[in-house]
Coordinates of N, CA and C in Angstrom, one line a residue:
M1 N 107.1 113.7 87.6 CA 107.1 112.2 87.7 C 105.6 111.8 87.8
A2 N 105.3 110.9 87.4 CA 103.7 110.3 87.3 C 103.7 109.6 88.7
R3 N 102.4 110.2 89.3 CA 101.8 109.8 90.6 C 100.5 109.3 90.5
Y4 N 100.2 108.2 91.2 CA 99.1 107.2 91.1 C 97.9 108.1 91.7
T5 N 97.1 108.4 90.9 CA 95.7 109.3 91.3 C 94.3 108.2 91.4
G6 N 94.5 107.1 91.6 CA 93.2 106.4 91.4 C 93.0 105.9 92.9
A7 N 91.9 105.1 92.9 CA 91.4 104.9 94.6 C 92.7 104.1 95.3
V8 N 93.0 104.7 96.4 CA 94.1 104.3 97.0 C 93.8 103.0 97.9
C9 N 92.4 102.8 97.9 CA 91.9 101.5 99.1 C 92.2 100.4 98.1
K10 N 92.3 100.5 96.9 CA 92.8 99.2 96.1 C 93.9 98.7 96.5
L11 N 94.7 99.8 96.7 CA 96.6 99.5 96.8 C 96.7 98.7 97.8
C12 N 95.6 98.8 98.9 CA 96.1 98.2 100.3 C 95.4 96.8 100.0
R13 N 94.5 96.8 99.1 CA 93.9 95.3 99.2 C 94.6 94.5 98.0
R14 N 95.5 95.2 97.3 CA 96.1 94.4 96.3 C 97.3 93.8 97.3
E15 N 98.0 94.3 98.3 CA 99.1 94.1 98.9 C 98.5 93.4 100.1
G16 N 97.2 93.4 100.3 CA 96.9 92.4 101.4 C 97.3 93.0 102.9
K17 N 97.5 94.1 102.9 CA 97.9 94.5 104.4 C 97.5 96.3 104.2
K18 N 97.1 96.7 105.3 CA 96.8 98.3 105.4 C 98.3 99.0 105.3
L19 N 97.9 100.1 104.3 CA 99.3 100.9 104.1 C 98.9 102.0 104.5
F20 N 97.9 102.5 105.3 CA 97.3 103.6 106.0 C 97.6 105.0 105.1
L21 N 96.6 104.8 104.2 CA 96.8 106.0 103.0 C 95.8 106.9 102.9
K22 N 94.5 106.5 103.8 CA 93.6 107.3 104.2 C 93.5 107.9 105.5
G23 N 94.7 107.7 106.2 CA 94.1 108.5 107.4 C 93.5 107.7 108.6
E24 N 92.5 108.4 109.2 CA 91.9 107.9 110.1 C 90.6 106.9 109.4
R25 N 90.3 107.3 108.4 CA 89.4 106.2 107.8 C 90.0 104.6 107.8
C26 N 91.1 104.4 107.8 CA 92.0 102.9 108.0 C 91.8 102.2 109.2
Y27 N 91.4 103.3 110.4 CA 91.1 102.7 111.7 C 89.5 102.5 112.0
T28 N 88.8 102.9 110.9 CA 87.5 102.4 111.3 C 86.9 101.2 110.9
N29 N 85.6 101.1 110.8 CA 85.2 99.9 109.9 C 84.7 100.3 108.6
K30 N 85.0 101.2 108.0 CA 85.0 101.6 106.9 C 86.1 101.3 106.1
C31 N 87.1 100.8 106.4 CA 88.1 100.5 105.8 C 88.1 99.5 104.8
A32 N 88.3 99.6 103.5 CA 88.1 98.6 102.3 C 88.7 97.3 102.6
L33 N 90.0 97.2 103.4 CA 90.3 96.0 103.4 C 89.5 95.1 104.3
D34 N 89.2 95.4 105.3 CA 88.7 94.8 106.3 C 87.2 94.3 105.9
R35 N 86.7 95.3 105.0 CA 85.3 94.8 104.1 C 85.3 93.9 103.1
R36 N 86.6 94.0 102.2 CA 87.0 93.2 101.1 C 88.4 92.6 101.2
S37 N 88.8 91.6 101.8 CA 90.0 91.4 102.3 C 91.0 90.6 101.1
Y38 N 90.4 90.7 100.2 CA 91.0 90.2 98.7 C 91.3 90.9 97.9
A39 N 92.0 90.8 96.7 CA 92.9 91.7 95.8 C 91.5 92.0 94.9
P40 N 91.5 93.5 94.3 CA 90.6 94.4 93.4 C 90.6 93.3 91.9
G41 N 89.6 93.6 91.3 CA 89.7 92.9 89.8 C 88.7 91.9 89.9
Q42 N 88.6 91.3 88.8 CA 87.8 90.3 88.2 C 88.3 88.8 89.1
H43 N 89.7 88.7 89.1 CA 90.4 87.4 89.6 C 90.9 87.9 91.0
G44 N 90.4 88.7 91.6 CA 91.2 88.8 92.9 C 90.6 87.9 94.0
Q45 N 89.6 87.0 94.1 CA 89.3 86.0 94.9 C 90.0 84.8 94.5
G46 N 90.7 84.8 93.4 CA 91.2 83.6 92.9 C 92.6 82.9 93.7
R47 N 92.7 82.0 93.8 CA 94.0 81.2 94.5 C 95.1 81.6 93.7
K48 N 96.3 82.1 94.2 CA 97.5 82.3 93.2 C 98.8 81.8 93.9
K49 N 99.7 81.4 93.2 CA 100.6 80.9 93.9 C 101.7 81.9 93.7
T50 N 102.4 82.4 94.6 CA 103.5 83.5 94.5 C 104.7 83.0 94.6
S51 N 105.3 83.5 93.5 CA 106.9 82.7 93.1 C 107.9 83.7 94.2
E52 N 109.0 83.3 93.9 CA 110.1 84.2 94.8 C 110.4 85.9 94.4
Y53 N 110.2 86.0 93.3 CA 110.3 87.0 92.6 C 109.1 87.7 92.9
G54 N 108.1 87.1 93.2 CA 106.6 87.9 93.4 C 106.8 88.2 94.7
L55 N 107.3 87.6 95.6 CA 107.1 88.3 97.0 C 108.2 89.3 97.1
Q56 N 109.3 89.2 96.2 CA 109.9 90.4 96.1 C 109.6 91.6 95.8
L57 N 108.9 91.4 94.7 CA 108.1 92.4 94.1 C 107.1 93.1 94.8
R58 N 106.5 92.3 95.6 CA 105.4 92.7 96.3 C 105.9 93.6 97.8
A59 N 106.8 93.0 98.1 CA 107.7 93.8 99.2 C 108.1 95.3 98.8
K60 N 108.7 95.2 97.6 CA 108.9 96.5 97.1 C 108.0 97.5 96.8
Q61 N 106.7 97.1 96.3 CA 105.5 97.8 96.2 C 105.0 98.1 97.4
Q62 N 105.0 97.4 98.5 CA 104.3 97.7 99.6 C 105.1 98.9 100.5
A63 N 106.3 98.8 100.5 CA 107.4 99.8 100.9 C 107.1 101.2 100.0
R64 N 107.1 101.3 98.8 CA 106.9 102.3 98.0 C 105.4 103.0 97.8
R65 N 104.3 102.1 98.2 CA 103.0 102.7 98.2 C 102.8 103.2 99.4
F66 N 103.5 102.4 100.8 CA 103.2 103.2 102.1 C 103.7 104.1 102.3
Y67 N 105.0 104.4 101.7 CA 105.7 106.1 101.5 C 105.0 106.9 100.6
G68 N 104.6 106.5 99.6 CA 103.8 107.1 98.4 C 105.0 107.8 97.5
I69 N 106.1 107.0 97.2 CA 107.4 107.5 96.2 C 107.1 106.8 95.0
G70 N 107.5 107.2 94.2 CA 107.6 106.8 92.8 C 108.9 105.7 92.6
E71 N 108.5 104.9 91.5 CA 109.5 104.1 91.4 C 110.9 104.4 90.9
G72 N 111.1 105.5 90.3 CA 112.3 106.1 90.1 C 113.0 106.7 91.0
Q73 N 112.3 107.2 91.9 CA 113.0 108.0 93.3 C 113.4 106.9 94.2
F74 N 112.2 105.8 94.2 CA 112.5 104.7 95.4 C 113.8 103.8 94.9
H75 N 114.0 103.8 93.4 CA 115.5 103.1 93.2 C 116.6 104.0 93.7
K76 N 116.3 105.1 93.4 CA 117.5 105.8 93.9 C 117.6 106.1 95.2
Y77 N 116.9 105.9 96.2 CA 117.0 105.9 97.4 C 117.9 104.5 98.1
F78 N 117.5 103.2 97.1 CA 118.2 102.1 97.3 C 119.8 102.4 97.0
L79 N 120.1 103.0 95.7 CA 121.5 103.1 95.5 C 121.9 104.2 96.7
M80 N 121.2 104.7 97.1 CA 121.9 105.5 98.2 C 122.1 105.0 99.6
A81 N 121.0 104.1 99.8 CA 121.4 103.1 100.9 C 122.3 102.2 100.8
E82 N 122.5 101.8 99.7 CA 123.8 100.8 99.3 C 125.3 101.4 99.8
R83 N 125.3 102.6 99.5 CA 126.6 103.3 99.6 C 126.8 103.4 101.2
R84 N 125.9 103.6 101.7 CA 125.7 103.9 103.4 C 126.3 102.6 104.1
Q85 N 127.0 103.0 105.5 CA 127.5 102.0 106.2 C 126.2 101.4 106.8
G86 N 126.3 99.9 107.2 CA 125.1 99.2 107.7 C 124.3 98.4 107.0
M87 N 123.2 98.1 106.9 CA 122.4 97.0 106.7 C 121.6 97.8 105.3
T88 N 121.9 97.4 104.1 CA 121.2 98.2 103.1 C 119.6 98.5 103.2
G89 N 118.8 97.4 103.7 CA 117.6 97.4 103.8 C 117.0 98.3 105.1
E90 N 117.8 98.5 106.1 CA 117.6 99.2 107.0 C 117.8 100.6 106.7
N91 N 118.8 100.8 106.0 CA 119.4 102.0 105.7 C 118.3 102.9 104.6
L92 N 118.0 101.9 103.5 CA 116.4 102.3 102.7 C 115.5 102.6 103.5
L93 N 114.7 102.1 104.6 CA 113.6 102.6 105.2 C 113.9 103.6 106.5
R94 N 115.3 104.0 106.5 CA 115.7 105.0 107.2 C 115.6 106.4 106.4
I95 N 115.9 106.4 105.2 CA 115.8 107.2 104.4 C 114.5 107.7 103.8
C96 N 113.5 106.7 103.9 CA 112.2 107.0 103.7 C 111.7 107.6 104.9
E97 N 112.1 107.2 106.0 CA 111.5 107.9 107.3 C 111.9 108.9 107.3
S98 N 113.1 109.8 106.6 CA 113.6 110.8 107.1 C 113.0 112.1 106.2
R99 N 112.2 111.7 105.2 CA 111.4 112.4 104.1 C 110.5 113.3 105.1
L100 N 110.6 114.7 104.5 CA 110.0 115.8 105.2 C 108.4 115.3 105.2
D101 N 107.8 114.8 104.2 CA 106.4 114.7 104.4 C 106.0 113.4 105.3
N102 N 106.9 112.7 105.5 CA 106.8 111.2 106.4 C 106.7 112.0 107.8
V103 N 107.7 112.7 108.0 CA 107.9 113.4 109.4 C 106.8 114.3 109.9
V104 N 106.3 115.0 108.8 CA 105.1 115.8 109.0 C 103.9 114.9 109.7
Y105 N 104.0 113.9 108.6 CA 102.9 112.9 109.0 C 102.7 112.4 110.3
L106 N 104.2 111.8 110.7 CA 104.2 111.4 112.1 C 104.2 112.2 113.4
L107 N 104.1 113.8 113.0 CA 104.1 114.5 113.9 C 102.9 114.7 114.4
G108 N 101.8 114.4 113.7 CA 100.2 114.4 113.8 C 100.0 115.7 112.8
W109 N 100.8 116.2 112.1 CA 100.4 117.6 111.5 C 99.8 117.3 109.9
A110 N 99.2 116.4 109.9 CA 98.5 115.7 108.7 C 97.9 114.6 109.0
S111 N 96.7 114.1 108.2 CA 96.1 113.1 108.5 C 96.6 112.0 107.9
S112 N 97.5 112.3 106.9 CA 97.9 110.9 105.9 C 99.0 111.4 105.4
R113 N 100.0 110.5 104.8 CA 101.2 110.9 103.9 C 101.0 111.9 102.6
A114 N 99.9 111.3 102.0 CA 99.4 112.0 101.0 C 99.0 113.7 101.3
E115 N 98.3 113.6 102.4 CA 97.9 115.2 102.9 C 99.2 115.8 103.4
A116 N 100.2 115.1 104.1 CA 101.2 115.7 104.5 C 102.2 116.3 103.0
R117 N 102.1 115.8 102.3 CA 102.7 116.0 101.0 C 102.4 117.1 100.4
Q118 N 100.8 117.1 100.3 CA 100.4 118.6 99.8 C 100.6 119.6 100.7
L119 N 100.4 119.5 101.8 CA 100.5 120.6 102.9 C 102.2 121.3 102.7
V120 N 103.0 120.2 102.6 CA 104.3 120.4 102.4 C 104.7 121.4 101.0
T121 N 104.0 120.8 100.2 CA 103.9 121.5 99.0 C 103.6 122.8 99.0
H122 N 102.7 123.1 99.8 CA 101.9 124.2 99.8 C 102.4 125.5 101.0
G123 N 103.9 124.9 101.4 CA 104.7 125.6 101.9 C 104.3 126.1 103.2
H124 N 103.7 125.0 104.4 CA 103.1 125.2 105.4 C 104.3 125.2 106.6
Y125 N 105.4 124.8 105.8 CA 106.8 124.1 107.2 C 108.0 124.8 106.9
L126 N 108.7 124.8 108.1 CA 110.0 125.3 108.0 C 110.9 124.2 108.5
V127 N 112.0 124.4 108.1 CA 113.0 123.4 108.4 C 114.3 124.3 108.6
N128 N 114.6 124.3 110.1 CA 115.7 125.0 110.6 C 115.6 126.4 110.1
G129 N 114.2 126.9 110.2 CA 113.9 128.4 110.0 C 113.8 129.0 108.8
R130 N 114.0 127.9 107.5 CA 113.6 128.3 106.2 C 112.6 127.6 105.7
R131 N 111.5 128.0 104.9 CA 110.6 127.4 104.3 C 110.9 126.5 103.3
V132 N 110.2 125.2 103.5 CA 110.9 124.1 102.4 C 109.7 123.5 102.0
N133 N 109.3 123.5 100.7 CA 108.3 122.9 100.2 C 108.5 121.8 99.2
I134 N 109.5 121.0 99.5 CA 109.8 119.6 98.8 C 109.5 118.7 99.7
P135 N 108.4 117.9 99.4 CA 108.1 116.6 100.4 C 109.2 116.1 100.5
S136 N 109.9 115.4 99.6 CA 111.2 114.7 99.5 C 112.3 115.2 99.9
Y137 N 112.2 116.2 100.8 CA 113.5 116.8 101.5 C 113.7 115.6 102.3
L138 N 115.2 115.6 102.4 CA 115.7 114.6 103.8 C 116.1 115.1 104.6
L139 N 115.6 114.9 105.9 CA 116.2 115.5 107.1 C 117.2 114.8 107.9
K140 N 117.9 115.4 108.5 CA 119.1 114.9 109.3 C 118.9 115.0 110.6
A141 N 119.8 114.4 111.7 CA 119.6 114.3 113.3 C 119.9 115.8 113.4
G142 N 119.5 116.2 114.3 CA 119.4 117.6 114.7 C 118.4 118.9 114.1
D143 N 117.8 118.5 112.9 CA 117.2 119.2 112.2 C 115.8 119.6 113.0
E144 N 115.7 120.8 112.8 CA 114.4 121.5 113.4 C 113.1 121.5 112.4
V145 N 111.9 121.1 112.9 CA 111.1 121.4 111.7 C 110.0 122.1 112.5
A146 N 109.4 123.1 112.1 CA 107.9 123.9 112.7 C 107.0 124.2 111.6
I147 N 105.9 124.5 112.2 CA 104.9 125.0 111.4 C 105.0 126.7 111.1
C148 N 105.0 127.1 110.1 CA 105.1 128.3 109.7 C 104.1 129.2 110.4
Q149 N 104.6 130.3 111.1 CA 103.6 131.3 111.9 C 102.3 131.7 111.3
K150 N 102.3 132.1 110.0 CA 101.0 132.5 109.3 C 100.3 131.2 109.1
S151 N 100.5 130.1 109.1 CA 100.0 128.5 108.7 C 99.3 128.4 110.0
R152 N 99.8 128.7 111.1 CA 99.1 128.3 112.4 C 97.8 128.6 112.7
D153 N 97.3 130.1 111.9 CA 96.2 130.6 112.0 C 95.2 130.1 110.8
S154 N 95.4 129.3 110.0 CA 94.7 128.7 108.9 C 93.9 127.6 109.2
E155 N 92.8 127.6 109.0 CA 91.5 126.8 109.5 C 91.9 125.6 109.0
K156 N 92.8 125.2 108.3 CA 93.1 123.8 107.6 C 93.7 123.0 108.7
I157 N 94.8 124.0 109.0 CA 96.2 123.6 109.7 C 95.3 123.1 111.3
K158 N 94.6 124.1 111.7 CA 93.7 123.9 112.6 C 92.8 122.6 112.9
A159 N 92.3 122.5 111.9 CA 91.6 121.4 111.8 C 92.4 120.0 111.8
V160 N 93.3 119.9 111.2 CA 94.5 118.9 111.2 C 95.0 118.7 112.4
L161 N 95.7 119.8 113.0 CA 96.0 119.6 114.6 C 95.1 119.1 115.4
E162 N 93.9 119.7 115.4 CA 92.8 119.3 116.3 C 92.3 117.8 116.2
A163 N 92.2 117.1 114.9 CA 92.0 115.8 114.6 C 93.2 114.8 115.0
N164 N 94.7 115.1 115.1 CA 95.9 114.4 114.8 C 96.7 114.7 116.2
G165 N 96.5 115.7 116.8 CA 97.3 116.3 117.9 C 97.8 115.3 118.8
S166 N 96.9 114.4 119.1 CA 97.1 113.6 120.0 C 97.6 112.2 120.0
R167 N 98.1 112.0 118.5 CA 98.8 111.0 117.9 C 100.2 110.5 118.5
P168 N 100.3 109.3 119.1 CA 101.9 109.2 119.6 C 103.0 109.5 118.4
V169 N 103.9 110.2 119.1 CA 105.1 110.5 118.3 C 106.2 109.5 118.2
P170 N 107.0 108.9 117.5 CA 108.0 108.2 117.8 C 109.2 108.6 118.4
E171 N 109.9 108.0 119.3 CA 110.8 108.4 120.0 C 112.1 109.3 119.5
W172 N 111.9 108.9 118.2 CA 113.2 109.6 117.5 C 113.1 111.2 116.9
L173 N 111.9 111.5 117.1 CA 111.2 113.0 117.0 C 110.8 113.3 118.5
D174 N 111.5 114.6 118.9 CA 111.0 115.5 120.1 C 110.3 116.5 119.7
K175 N 108.9 116.6 119.9 CA 107.9 117.4 119.4 C 107.5 118.3 120.9
N176 N 107.5 119.5 120.2 CA 107.0 120.7 121.3 C 105.6 121.2 120.9
A177 N 104.8 120.7 121.1 CA 103.4 120.8 120.8 C 102.8 122.5 120.7
E178 N 103.4 123.2 122.0 CA 103.0 124.3 122.1 C 104.0 125.6 121.5
A179 N 105.0 125.1 120.8 CA 105.8 125.9 120.0 C 105.6 125.5 118.8
F180 N 104.6 124.4 118.3 CA 104.3 123.9 117.0 C 105.8 123.5 116.1
S181 N 106.4 123.0 116.9 CA 107.9 122.4 116.5 C 108.3 121.4 116.6
A182 N 109.4 120.7 116.5 CA 110.1 119.7 116.4 C 111.2 119.2 116.1
K183 N 112.1 118.7 117.0 CA 113.4 118.2 116.5 C 113.7 116.8 116.2
V184 N 114.4 116.7 115.3 CA 114.9 114.9 114.6 C 116.0 114.8 115.9
V185 N 115.7 114.0 116.8 CA 116.7 113.8 117.8 C 118.0 112.8 117.2
K186 N 117.6 111.6 116.2 CA 118.5 111.0 115.6 C 117.8 110.0 114.5
L187 N 118.1 109.6 113.4 CA 117.3 109.0 112.4 C 117.1 107.3 113.1
P188 N 115.8 107.1 113.0 CA 115.4 106.0 113.7 C 115.9 104.6 113.5
D189 N 116.0 103.8 114.6 CA 116.4 102.4 114.5 C 115.3 101.5 113.8
R190 N 115.6 100.3 113.1 CA 114.6 99.7 112.7 C 113.4 99.3 113.5
E191 N 113.5 99.0 114.7 CA 112.2 98.7 115.5 C 111.6 99.7 115.7
Q192 N 112.2 101.2 115.4 CA 111.3 102.3 115.5 C 110.4 102.6 114.2
I193 N 110.7 101.9 113.2 CA 110.0 102.2 111.9 C 108.9 101.0 111.8
E194 N 107.4 101.4 111.7 CA 106.3 100.8 111.7 C 106.2 100.1 110.3
V195 N 106.6 100.4 109.3 CA 106.5 100.2 107.8 C 106.1 98.5 107.8
P196 N 105.0 97.8 107.4 CA 104.7 96.9 107.5 C 105.8 95.7 106.2
V197 N 106.8 95.6 106.1 CA 107.4 95.1 104.9 C 108.5 94.4 105.3
E198 N 109.1 93.6 104.8 CA 110.4 92.7 105.2 C 111.3 93.4 104.1
E199 N 112.1 93.9 104.8 CA 112.9 95.0 103.7 C 114.3 94.0 102.8
H200 N 114.6 92.8 103.5 CA 115.6 91.9 102.9 C 115.0 91.4 101.6
L201 N 113.8 91.6 101.2 CA 113.0 91.0 100.0 C 113.4 92.1 99.1
I202 N 113.3 93.3 99.4 CA 113.5 94.6 98.9 C 115.0 94.7 98.0
V203 N 116.0 94.2 99.3 CA 117.2 94.2 98.7 C 117.6 93.1 97.6
E204 N 117.0 91.9 97.9 CA 117.1 90.7 96.8 C 116.6 91.1 95.7
F205 N 115.3 92.2 95.5 CA 114.7 92.3 94.5 C 115.6 93.1 93.8
Y206 N 116.4 94.2 94.1 CA 117.1 95.0 93.4 C 118.7 94.4 93.1
S207 N 118.6 93.1 93.8 CA 120.5 92.9 93.5 C 120.2 91.7 92.4
K208 N 119.1 91.3 91.8 CA 119.1 90.3 90.9 C 120.1 90.8 89.3

């Protein structure tokens, strides 16, 4: 699957909101969106009238870019969300939240979702005692995630934990910092998901 490899700050500027794609930098005055709050490109500062379809497209792109998910996989998640009981939009965000790379980021074991994706691919984490190197692996309630014993001595992992170890952890995750592990208590409710998007617009986009 093709993955975006350009300047990620341009994505935040295009969407007009912080997607927190560069970790700690997004919280400082170096954030590109704070310095240039208009869309990138020659016509970025021009006034644009957004259509209903445009609003729906932007909502879909914002969620997809927030989690770092490709178009094909995001649509697959939407179809999966449709088949589940409950509201499709909330189901979709719940599926995205339960990805292993996202959970690793929320636990403070990575500075950004992009870094979490890389660390998972390199095999630094266990799920229920087994090494998993698939960032899109979907966790379920009751699953246990841990940092591999060997990885705990890695300078990279030590630096990441020192920089992000104090980050608040969502209530649906039970983190044991001393044991380098965490448990998925339950999948999150909508109010526990901080993605800055109106999910009903995504449902409308795919329902056309």
